[in-house]
Coordinates of C-alpha atoms in Angstrom, one line a residue:
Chain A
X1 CA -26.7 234.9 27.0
X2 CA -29.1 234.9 29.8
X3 CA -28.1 235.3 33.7
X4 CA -28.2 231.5 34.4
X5 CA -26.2 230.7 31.1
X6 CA -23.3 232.8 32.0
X7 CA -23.0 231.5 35.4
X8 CA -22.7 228.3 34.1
X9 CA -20.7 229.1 31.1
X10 CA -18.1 231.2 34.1
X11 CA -17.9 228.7 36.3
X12 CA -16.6 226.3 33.6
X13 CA -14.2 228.9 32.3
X14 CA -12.4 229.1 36.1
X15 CA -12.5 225.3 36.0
X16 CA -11.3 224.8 32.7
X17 CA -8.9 227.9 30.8
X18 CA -6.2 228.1 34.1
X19 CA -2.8 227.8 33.6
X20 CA -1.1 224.6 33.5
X21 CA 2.2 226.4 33.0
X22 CA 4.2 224.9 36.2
X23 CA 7.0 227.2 38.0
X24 CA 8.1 224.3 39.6
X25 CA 9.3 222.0 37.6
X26 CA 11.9 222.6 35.2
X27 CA 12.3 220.0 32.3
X28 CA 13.3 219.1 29.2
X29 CA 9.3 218.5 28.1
X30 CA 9.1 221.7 25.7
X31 CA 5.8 222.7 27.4
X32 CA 4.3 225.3 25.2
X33 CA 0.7 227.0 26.4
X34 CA -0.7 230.1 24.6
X35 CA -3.6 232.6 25.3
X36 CA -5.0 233.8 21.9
X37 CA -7.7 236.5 21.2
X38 CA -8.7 237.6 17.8
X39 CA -11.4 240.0 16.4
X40 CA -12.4 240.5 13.3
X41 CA -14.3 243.6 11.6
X42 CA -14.4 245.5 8.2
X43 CA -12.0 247.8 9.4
X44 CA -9.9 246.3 11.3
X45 CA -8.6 242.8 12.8
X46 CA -6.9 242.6 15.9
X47 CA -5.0 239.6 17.1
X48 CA -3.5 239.6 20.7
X49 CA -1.6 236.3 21.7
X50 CA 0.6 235.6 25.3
X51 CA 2.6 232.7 25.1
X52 CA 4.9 230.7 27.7
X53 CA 7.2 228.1 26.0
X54 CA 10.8 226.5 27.2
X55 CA 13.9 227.6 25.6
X56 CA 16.8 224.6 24.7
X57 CA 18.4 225.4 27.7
X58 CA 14.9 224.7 29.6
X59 CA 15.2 228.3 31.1
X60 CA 11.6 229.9 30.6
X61 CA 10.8 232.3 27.4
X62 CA 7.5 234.7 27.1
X63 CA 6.1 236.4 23.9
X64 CA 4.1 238.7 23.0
X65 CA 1.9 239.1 19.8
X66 CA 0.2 241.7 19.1
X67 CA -0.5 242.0 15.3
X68 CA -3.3 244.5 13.5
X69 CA -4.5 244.6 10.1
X70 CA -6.3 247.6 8.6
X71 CA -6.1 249.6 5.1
X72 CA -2.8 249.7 5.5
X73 CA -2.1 245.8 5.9
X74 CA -0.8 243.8 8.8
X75 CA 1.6 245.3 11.2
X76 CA 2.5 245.0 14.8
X77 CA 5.3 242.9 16.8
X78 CA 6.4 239.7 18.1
X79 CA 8.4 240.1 21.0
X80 CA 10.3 238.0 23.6
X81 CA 9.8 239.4 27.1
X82 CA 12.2 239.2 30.0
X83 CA 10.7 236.6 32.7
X84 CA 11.4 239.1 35.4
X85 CA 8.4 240.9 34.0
X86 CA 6.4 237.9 33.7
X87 CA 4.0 237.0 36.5
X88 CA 1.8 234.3 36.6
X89 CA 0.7 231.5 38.7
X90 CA -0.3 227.5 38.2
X91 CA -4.2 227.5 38.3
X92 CA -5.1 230.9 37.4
X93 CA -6.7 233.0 34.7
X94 CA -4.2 236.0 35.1
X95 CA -1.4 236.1 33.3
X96 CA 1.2 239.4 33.0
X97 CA 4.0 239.9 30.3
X98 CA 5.7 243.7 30.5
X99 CA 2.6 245.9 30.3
X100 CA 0.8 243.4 28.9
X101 CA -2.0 241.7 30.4
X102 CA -5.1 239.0 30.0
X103 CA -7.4 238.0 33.0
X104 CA -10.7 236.6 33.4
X105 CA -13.2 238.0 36.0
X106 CA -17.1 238.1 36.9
X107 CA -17.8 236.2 33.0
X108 CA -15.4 238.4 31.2
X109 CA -11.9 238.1 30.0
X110 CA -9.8 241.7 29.8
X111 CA -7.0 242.3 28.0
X112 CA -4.6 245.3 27.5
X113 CA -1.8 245.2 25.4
X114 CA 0.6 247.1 23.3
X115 CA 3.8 247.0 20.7
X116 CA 6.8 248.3 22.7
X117 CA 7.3 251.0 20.8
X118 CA 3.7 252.1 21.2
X119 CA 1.9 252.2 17.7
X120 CA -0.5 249.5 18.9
X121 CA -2.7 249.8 22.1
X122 CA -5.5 247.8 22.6
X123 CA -8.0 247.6 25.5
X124 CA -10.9 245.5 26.2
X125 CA -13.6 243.7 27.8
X126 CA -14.7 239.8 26.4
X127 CA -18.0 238.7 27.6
X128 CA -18.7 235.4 27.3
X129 CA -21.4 234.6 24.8
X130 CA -21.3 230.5 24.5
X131 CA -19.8 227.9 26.6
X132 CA -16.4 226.7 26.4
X133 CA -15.1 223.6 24.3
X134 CA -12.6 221.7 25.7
X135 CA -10.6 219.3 23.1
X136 CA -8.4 216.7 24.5
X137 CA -5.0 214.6 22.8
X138 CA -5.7 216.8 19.6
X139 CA -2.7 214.3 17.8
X140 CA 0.1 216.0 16.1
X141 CA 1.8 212.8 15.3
X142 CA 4.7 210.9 17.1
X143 CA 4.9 212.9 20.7
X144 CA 2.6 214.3 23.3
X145 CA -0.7 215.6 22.0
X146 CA -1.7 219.3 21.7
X147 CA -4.8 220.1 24.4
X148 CA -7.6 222.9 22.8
X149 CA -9.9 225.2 25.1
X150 CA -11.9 227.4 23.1
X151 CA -14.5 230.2 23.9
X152 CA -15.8 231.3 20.3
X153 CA -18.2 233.9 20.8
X154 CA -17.3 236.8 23.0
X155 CA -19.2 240.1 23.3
X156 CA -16.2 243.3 23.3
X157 CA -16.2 246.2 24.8
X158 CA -12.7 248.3 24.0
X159 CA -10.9 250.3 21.9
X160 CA -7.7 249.9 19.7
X161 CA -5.4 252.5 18.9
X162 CA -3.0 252.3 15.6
X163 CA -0.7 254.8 15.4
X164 CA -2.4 257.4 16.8
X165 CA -6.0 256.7 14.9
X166 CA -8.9 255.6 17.7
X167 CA -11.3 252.3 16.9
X168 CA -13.9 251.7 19.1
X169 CA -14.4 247.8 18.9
X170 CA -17.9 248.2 21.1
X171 CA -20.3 245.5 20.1
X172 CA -17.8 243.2 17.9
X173 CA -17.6 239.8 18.5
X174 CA -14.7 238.0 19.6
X175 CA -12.6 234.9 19.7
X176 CA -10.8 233.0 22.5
X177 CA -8.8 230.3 22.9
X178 CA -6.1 228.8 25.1
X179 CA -3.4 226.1 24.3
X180 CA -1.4 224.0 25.9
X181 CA 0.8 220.8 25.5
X182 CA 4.5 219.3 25.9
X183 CA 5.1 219.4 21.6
X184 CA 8.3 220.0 19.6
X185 CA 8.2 223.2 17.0
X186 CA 9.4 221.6 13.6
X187 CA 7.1 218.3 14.8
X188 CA 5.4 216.3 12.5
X189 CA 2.3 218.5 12.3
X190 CA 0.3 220.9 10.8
X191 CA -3.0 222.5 11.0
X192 CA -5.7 225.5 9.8
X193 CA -8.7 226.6 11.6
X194 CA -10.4 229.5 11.6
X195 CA -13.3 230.6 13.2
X196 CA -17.2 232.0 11.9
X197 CA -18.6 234.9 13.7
X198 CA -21.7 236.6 12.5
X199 CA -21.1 240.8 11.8
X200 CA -23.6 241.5 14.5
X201 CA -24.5 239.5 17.9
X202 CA -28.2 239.7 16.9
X203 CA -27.4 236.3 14.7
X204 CA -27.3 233.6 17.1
X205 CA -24.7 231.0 14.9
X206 CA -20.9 230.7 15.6
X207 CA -18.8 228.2 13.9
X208 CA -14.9 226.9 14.6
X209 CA -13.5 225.0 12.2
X210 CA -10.2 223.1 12.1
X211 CA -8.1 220.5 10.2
X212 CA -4.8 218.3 11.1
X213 CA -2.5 217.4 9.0
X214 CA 1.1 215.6 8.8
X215 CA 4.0 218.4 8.5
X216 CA 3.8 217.9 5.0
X217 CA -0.1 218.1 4.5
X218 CA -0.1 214.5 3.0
X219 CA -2.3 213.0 5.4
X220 CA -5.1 214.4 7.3
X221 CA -5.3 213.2 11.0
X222 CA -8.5 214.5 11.8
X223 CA -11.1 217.2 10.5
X224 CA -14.5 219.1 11.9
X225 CA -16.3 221.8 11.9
X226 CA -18.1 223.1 15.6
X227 CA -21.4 224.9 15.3
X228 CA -23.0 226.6 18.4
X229 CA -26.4 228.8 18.3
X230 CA -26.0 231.4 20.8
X231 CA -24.4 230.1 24.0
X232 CA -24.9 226.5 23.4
X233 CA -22.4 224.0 21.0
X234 CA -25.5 222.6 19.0
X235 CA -23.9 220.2 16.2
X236 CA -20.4 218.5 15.7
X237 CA -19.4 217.1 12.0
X238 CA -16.2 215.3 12.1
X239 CA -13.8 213.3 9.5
X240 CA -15.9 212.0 7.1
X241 CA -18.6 214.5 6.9
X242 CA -16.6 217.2 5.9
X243 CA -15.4 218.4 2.8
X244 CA -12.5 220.3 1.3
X245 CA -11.8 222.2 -1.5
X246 CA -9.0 224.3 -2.2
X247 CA -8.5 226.3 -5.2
X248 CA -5.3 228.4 -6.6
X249 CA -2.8 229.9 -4.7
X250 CA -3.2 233.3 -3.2
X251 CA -0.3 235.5 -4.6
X252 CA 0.3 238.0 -1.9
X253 CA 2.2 241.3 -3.2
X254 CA 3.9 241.4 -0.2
X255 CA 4.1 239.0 3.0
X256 CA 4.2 240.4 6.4
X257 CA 7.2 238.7 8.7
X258 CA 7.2 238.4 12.5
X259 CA 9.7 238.8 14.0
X260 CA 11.1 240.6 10.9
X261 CA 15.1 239.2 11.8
X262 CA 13.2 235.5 10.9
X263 CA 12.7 237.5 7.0
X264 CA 17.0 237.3 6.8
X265 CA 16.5 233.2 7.4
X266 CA 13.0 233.2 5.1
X267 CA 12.5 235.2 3.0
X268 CA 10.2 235.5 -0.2
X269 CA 6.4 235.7 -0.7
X270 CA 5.7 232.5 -1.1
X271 CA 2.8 230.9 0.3
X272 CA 0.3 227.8 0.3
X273 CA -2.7 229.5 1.3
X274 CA -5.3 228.8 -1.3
X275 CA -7.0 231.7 -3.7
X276 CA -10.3 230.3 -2.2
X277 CA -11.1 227.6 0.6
X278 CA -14.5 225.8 0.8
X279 CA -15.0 223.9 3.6
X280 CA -19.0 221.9 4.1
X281 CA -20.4 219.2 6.1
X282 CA -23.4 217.5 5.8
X283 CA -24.7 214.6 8.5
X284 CA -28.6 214.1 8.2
X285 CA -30.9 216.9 7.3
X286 CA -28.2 219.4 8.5
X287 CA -25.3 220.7 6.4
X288 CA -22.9 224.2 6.8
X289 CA -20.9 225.4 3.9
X290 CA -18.1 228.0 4.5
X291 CA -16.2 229.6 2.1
X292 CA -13.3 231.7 3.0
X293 CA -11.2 234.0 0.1
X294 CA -8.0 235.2 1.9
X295 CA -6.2 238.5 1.0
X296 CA -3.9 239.7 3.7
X297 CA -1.3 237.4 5.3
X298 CA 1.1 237.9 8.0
X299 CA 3.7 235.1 8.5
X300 CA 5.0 234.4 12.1
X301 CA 7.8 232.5 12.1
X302 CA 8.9 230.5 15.5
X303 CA 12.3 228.7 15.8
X304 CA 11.8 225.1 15.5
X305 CA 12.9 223.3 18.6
X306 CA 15.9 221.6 17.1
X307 CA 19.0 223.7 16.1
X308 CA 17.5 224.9 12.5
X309 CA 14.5 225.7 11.1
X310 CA 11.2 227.3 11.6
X311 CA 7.5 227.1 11.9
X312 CA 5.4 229.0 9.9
X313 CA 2.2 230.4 11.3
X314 CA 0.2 232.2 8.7
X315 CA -2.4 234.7 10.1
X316 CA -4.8 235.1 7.1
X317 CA -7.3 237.6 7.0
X318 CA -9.9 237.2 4.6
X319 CA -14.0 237.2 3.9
X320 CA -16.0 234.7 4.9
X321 CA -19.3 233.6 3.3
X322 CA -21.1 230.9 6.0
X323 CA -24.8 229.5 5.6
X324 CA -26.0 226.3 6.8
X325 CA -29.6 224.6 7.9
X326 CA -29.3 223.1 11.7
X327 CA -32.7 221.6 13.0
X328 CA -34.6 223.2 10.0
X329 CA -33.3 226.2 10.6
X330 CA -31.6 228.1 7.5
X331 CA -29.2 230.9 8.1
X332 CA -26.3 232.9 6.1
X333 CA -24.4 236.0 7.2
X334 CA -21.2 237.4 5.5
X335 CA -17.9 238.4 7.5
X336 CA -14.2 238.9 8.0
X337 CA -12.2 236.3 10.0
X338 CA -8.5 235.3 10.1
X339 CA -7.9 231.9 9.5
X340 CA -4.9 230.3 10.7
X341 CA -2.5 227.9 8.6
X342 CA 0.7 226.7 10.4
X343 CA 3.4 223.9 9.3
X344 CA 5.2 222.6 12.1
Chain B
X1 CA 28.8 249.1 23.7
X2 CA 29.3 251.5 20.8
X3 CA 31.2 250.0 18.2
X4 CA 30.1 246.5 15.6
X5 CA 33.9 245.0 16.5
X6 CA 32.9 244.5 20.1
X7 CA 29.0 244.0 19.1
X8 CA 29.8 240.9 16.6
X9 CA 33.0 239.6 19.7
X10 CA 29.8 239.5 22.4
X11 CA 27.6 238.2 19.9
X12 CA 29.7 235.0 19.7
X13 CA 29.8 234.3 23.1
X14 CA 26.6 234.4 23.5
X15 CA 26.4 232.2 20.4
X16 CA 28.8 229.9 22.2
X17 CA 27.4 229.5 25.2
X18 CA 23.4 229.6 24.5
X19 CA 23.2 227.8 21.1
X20 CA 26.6 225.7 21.2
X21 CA 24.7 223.7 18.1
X22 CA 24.9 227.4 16.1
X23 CA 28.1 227.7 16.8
X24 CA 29.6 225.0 16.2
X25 CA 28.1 224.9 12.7
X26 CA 29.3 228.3 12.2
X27 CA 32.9 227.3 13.1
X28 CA 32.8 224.1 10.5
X29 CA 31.1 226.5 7.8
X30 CA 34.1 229.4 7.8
X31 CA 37.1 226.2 8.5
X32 CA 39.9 227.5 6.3
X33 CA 38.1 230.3 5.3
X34 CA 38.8 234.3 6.3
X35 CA 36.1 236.7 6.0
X36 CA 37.0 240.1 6.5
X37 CA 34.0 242.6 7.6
X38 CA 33.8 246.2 7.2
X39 CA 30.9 248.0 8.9
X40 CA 31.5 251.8 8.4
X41 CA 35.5 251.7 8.4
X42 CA 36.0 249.3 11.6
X43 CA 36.9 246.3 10.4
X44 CA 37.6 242.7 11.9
X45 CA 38.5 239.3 10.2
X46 CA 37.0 235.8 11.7
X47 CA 37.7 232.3 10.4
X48 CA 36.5 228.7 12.0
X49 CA 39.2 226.9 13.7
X50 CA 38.5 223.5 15.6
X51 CA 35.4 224.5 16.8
X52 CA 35.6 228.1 17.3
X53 CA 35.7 231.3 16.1
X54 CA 38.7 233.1 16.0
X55 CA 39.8 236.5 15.1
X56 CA 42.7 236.5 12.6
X57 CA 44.8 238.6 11.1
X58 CA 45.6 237.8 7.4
X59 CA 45.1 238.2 3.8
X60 CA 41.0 237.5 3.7
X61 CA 39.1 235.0 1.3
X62 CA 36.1 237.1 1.6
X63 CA 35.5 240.3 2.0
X64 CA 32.4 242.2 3.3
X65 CA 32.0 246.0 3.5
X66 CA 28.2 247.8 4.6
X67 CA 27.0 250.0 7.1
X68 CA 25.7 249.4 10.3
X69 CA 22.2 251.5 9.1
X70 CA 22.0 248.6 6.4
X71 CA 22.6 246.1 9.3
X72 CA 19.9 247.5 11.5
X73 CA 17.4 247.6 8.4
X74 CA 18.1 243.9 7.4
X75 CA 17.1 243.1 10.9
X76 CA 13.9 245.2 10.9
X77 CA 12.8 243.7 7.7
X78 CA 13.0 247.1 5.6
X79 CA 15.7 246.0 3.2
X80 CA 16.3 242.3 1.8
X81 CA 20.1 240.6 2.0
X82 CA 19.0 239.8 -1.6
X83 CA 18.4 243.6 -2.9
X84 CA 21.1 244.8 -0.1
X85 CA 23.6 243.1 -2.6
X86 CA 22.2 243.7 -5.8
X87 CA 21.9 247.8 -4.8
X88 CA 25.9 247.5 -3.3
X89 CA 24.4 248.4 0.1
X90 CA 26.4 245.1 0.9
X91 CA 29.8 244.9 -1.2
X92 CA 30.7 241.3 -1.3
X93 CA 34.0 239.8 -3.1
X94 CA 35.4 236.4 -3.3
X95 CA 35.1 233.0 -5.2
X96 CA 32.1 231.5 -5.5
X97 CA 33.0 228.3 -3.5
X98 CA 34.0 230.4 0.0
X99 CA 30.9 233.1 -1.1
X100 CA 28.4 229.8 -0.6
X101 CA 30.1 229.0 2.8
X102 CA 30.0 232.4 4.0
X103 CA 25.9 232.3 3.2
X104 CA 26.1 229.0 5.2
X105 CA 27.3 230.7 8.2
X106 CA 25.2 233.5 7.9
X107 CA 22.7 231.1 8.1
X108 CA 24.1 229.5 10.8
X109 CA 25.0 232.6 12.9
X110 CA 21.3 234.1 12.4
X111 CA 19.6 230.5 13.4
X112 CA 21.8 230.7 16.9
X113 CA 20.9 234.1 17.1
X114 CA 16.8 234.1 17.1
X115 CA 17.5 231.1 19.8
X116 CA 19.7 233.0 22.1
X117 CA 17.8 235.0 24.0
X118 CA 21.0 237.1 25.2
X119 CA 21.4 237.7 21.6
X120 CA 18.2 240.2 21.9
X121 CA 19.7 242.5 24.9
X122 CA 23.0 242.9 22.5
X123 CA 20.9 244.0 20.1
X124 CA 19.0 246.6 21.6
X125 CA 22.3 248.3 23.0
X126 CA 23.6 247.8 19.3
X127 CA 20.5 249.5 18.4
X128 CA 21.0 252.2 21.0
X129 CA 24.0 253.0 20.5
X130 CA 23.4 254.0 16.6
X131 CA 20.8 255.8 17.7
X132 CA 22.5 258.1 19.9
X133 CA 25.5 258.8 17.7

């Protein structure tokens, strides 16, 4: 992204990815706000995510994730911190939990984090490849709406360690996004998105992709995929111009639990992530077609907000297949993502 | 904190006061019933009582014996409660009736527990203290 693009593309970020996280006021709203940062590669994914959410006692809770998923399959940790190690502050792009950190400074994001028992280190530097997409009221049903910033093209710079074994992530592309809303866990609400990024930042095409559903995936609320050719969001195909197709389920040999305790409450492999996903939109002349085959899954499972139950967040890494013809342009590339399905 | 007796005791408070809900249902699932647990010879015996959890003395409707190195692998996810029991890493005895409430509690307990966020400090010096005996 040229000089004048990433000016323009920072100064939206500081106007737009802050923290609406209040320290003032305490209430019984269940504001939930989350920082998330994936990247993908043959070798590895990383996903790093810093949440703030109320507990039912409306004291303030932080967590952690930091999850990796190599040869080996997913490991890493979800972890609750004490909020005398958090700092952060209404307004800001900064936030600290433990030793963990995210900022944004100068058109870059930087984040450091690591698993407490230290098997996991990661370190990096996000430049900011597109401009930002900001998605208001995304509806989740009967309560407050859920509020979507996303940055989907980031340039990194970093490292990640996995028990003892160095990965230099230099030149990978990366994900961003940042969350935020007054919702109940357990809600009427579901969703899976995912995200398209090329194996090398010589291909100009990114893609974000994202579907809403009632909790029990009977009705879809809303549906579309995002395409952007190098830093600028170029098309938008919504509701009826896209296309699902699902087929078979993926039977996992083994399912990943976060925190593992939430295993003792749910356990099992079971799973509704397809054997294959095909998702394709057509409006006009133009037309994308992704198709995702999942392998790896890692289940995060979150308290609901009322006295039993869960929500399942299922962090699905898998190979991509995207092509599509934008303004006469054709283009394909090949890649691994993770795709995210959660029930709420 | 070195010992599961005064582990499970501080677990309930907690229970009590930051997930009354948890508790509560805890108390209704084990009303009438007396489950006597064994964690590596110490041994204590609870039942629900009008809301609360009491410890008893008495002839027990349930018994459960383990150790506290199954415990802590149940909690890290390296053992199932399923396989636990079917390998006798977890001895359980009683009729089946008072064996499904018990589950239900154990349900109950562990939904009041990833919602306490006490419950996590208790934990680690449960953790700690096994680790340095």
């Amino acid at each position: 992204m040229n000089m004048l693009g990433a000016t323009a593309a920072s100064r939206l970020i500081a106007r737009t990815d802050h923290l609406r996280w209040s320290s003032i006021r305490r209430s019984s709203d269940k504001h939930k706000e989350w920082w998330h940062y994936s990247i993908s590669r043959p070798d590895v994914d990383v996903l790093v995510n810093m949440s703030l959410l109320e507990n039912s006692d409306r004291s303030p809770q932080a967590r952690i994730t930091l999850l990796v998923r190599n040869g080996a399959g997913w490991r890493g940790e979800v972890r609750t911190v004490p909020w005398d190690r958090v700092e952060c502050h209404t307004g800001e792009i900064a936030i600290r939990m433990a030793d963990c950190t995210t900022h944004f400074e100068d058109g870059a994001y930087y984040v450091g984090a690591r698993t407490s028992d230290g098997s996991i280190d990661v370190d990096f530097r996000a430049d900011v490849a597109t401009t930002p997409s900001l998605i208001h009221n995304v509806d989740l049903g009967s309560g407050p709406p859920l509020h979507w910033l996303m940055v989907p093209r980031l340039v990194v710079r970093g490292r990640v360690c996995v028990e003892g074994t160095r990965i230099s992530l230099d030149g990978s592309l990366a994900y961003h996004d940042h969350n935020w809303g007054r919702f109940h866990w357990g809600g009427d609400f579901a969703w899976q998105w995912g995200y398209a990024a090329p194996p090398s930042p010589s291909i100009p095409w990114t893609l974000v992709f994202v579907r809403m559903y009632d909790r029990a995936l009977h009705r879809v609320r809303s549906q579309g995929i995002f395409v952007w050719r190098a830093a600028r969001q170029t098309r938008v195909f919504r509701d009826s111009a896209v296309e699902y197709q699902r087929s078979g389920l993926l039977r996992a040999g083994s399912v990943c639990k976060f925190p593992p305790i939430m295993g003792l409450l749910y356990p099992g492999t079971a799973t509704d992530v397809p054997a294959a996903l095909t998702i394709s939109a057509r409006r006009d002349a133009d037309e994308v077609v992704i198709h995702f085959e999942p392998e790896d899954i890692a289940q995060i499972l979150v308290p609901a907000d009322a006295p039993r139950g869960a929500t399942l967040i299922q962090e699905v890494s898998g190979t991509l297949h995207c092509s599509g013809r934008i303004d006469d342009e054709r283009w394909e590339f090949t890649n691994r993502t993770v795709m995210e399905f959660l029930r709420g | 904190m070195a010992d599961f007796v005064s582990f499970l005791s501080a677990s309930l408070r907690v229970l009590r006061d930051e997930c009354p809900t948890a508790y509560e249902m805890l108390s209704v699932c084990l009303d009438g019933v007396l489950v006597a647990i064994d964690v590596d010879g110490e041994r204590i015996t609870v039942t629900g009582e009008r809301g609360t959890i009491s410890q008893v003395r008495g002839d027990a409707d349930i018994e459960l014996a383990t150790h506290r190195t199954v415990i802590l692998a149940l909690i890290d996810g390296h053992d199932t409660l399923l396989g636990s029991i079917l390998a006798d890493r977890v001895r359980l005895r009683g009729r089946p009736g008072e064996l499904v409430r018990t589950f239900d509690a154990l349900a109950a307990y562990l939904e009041g527990a990833v919602r306490s966020p006490s419950l996590l400090d208790l934990l680690d010096e449960f953790r700690s203290s096994h680790d340095t005996t």
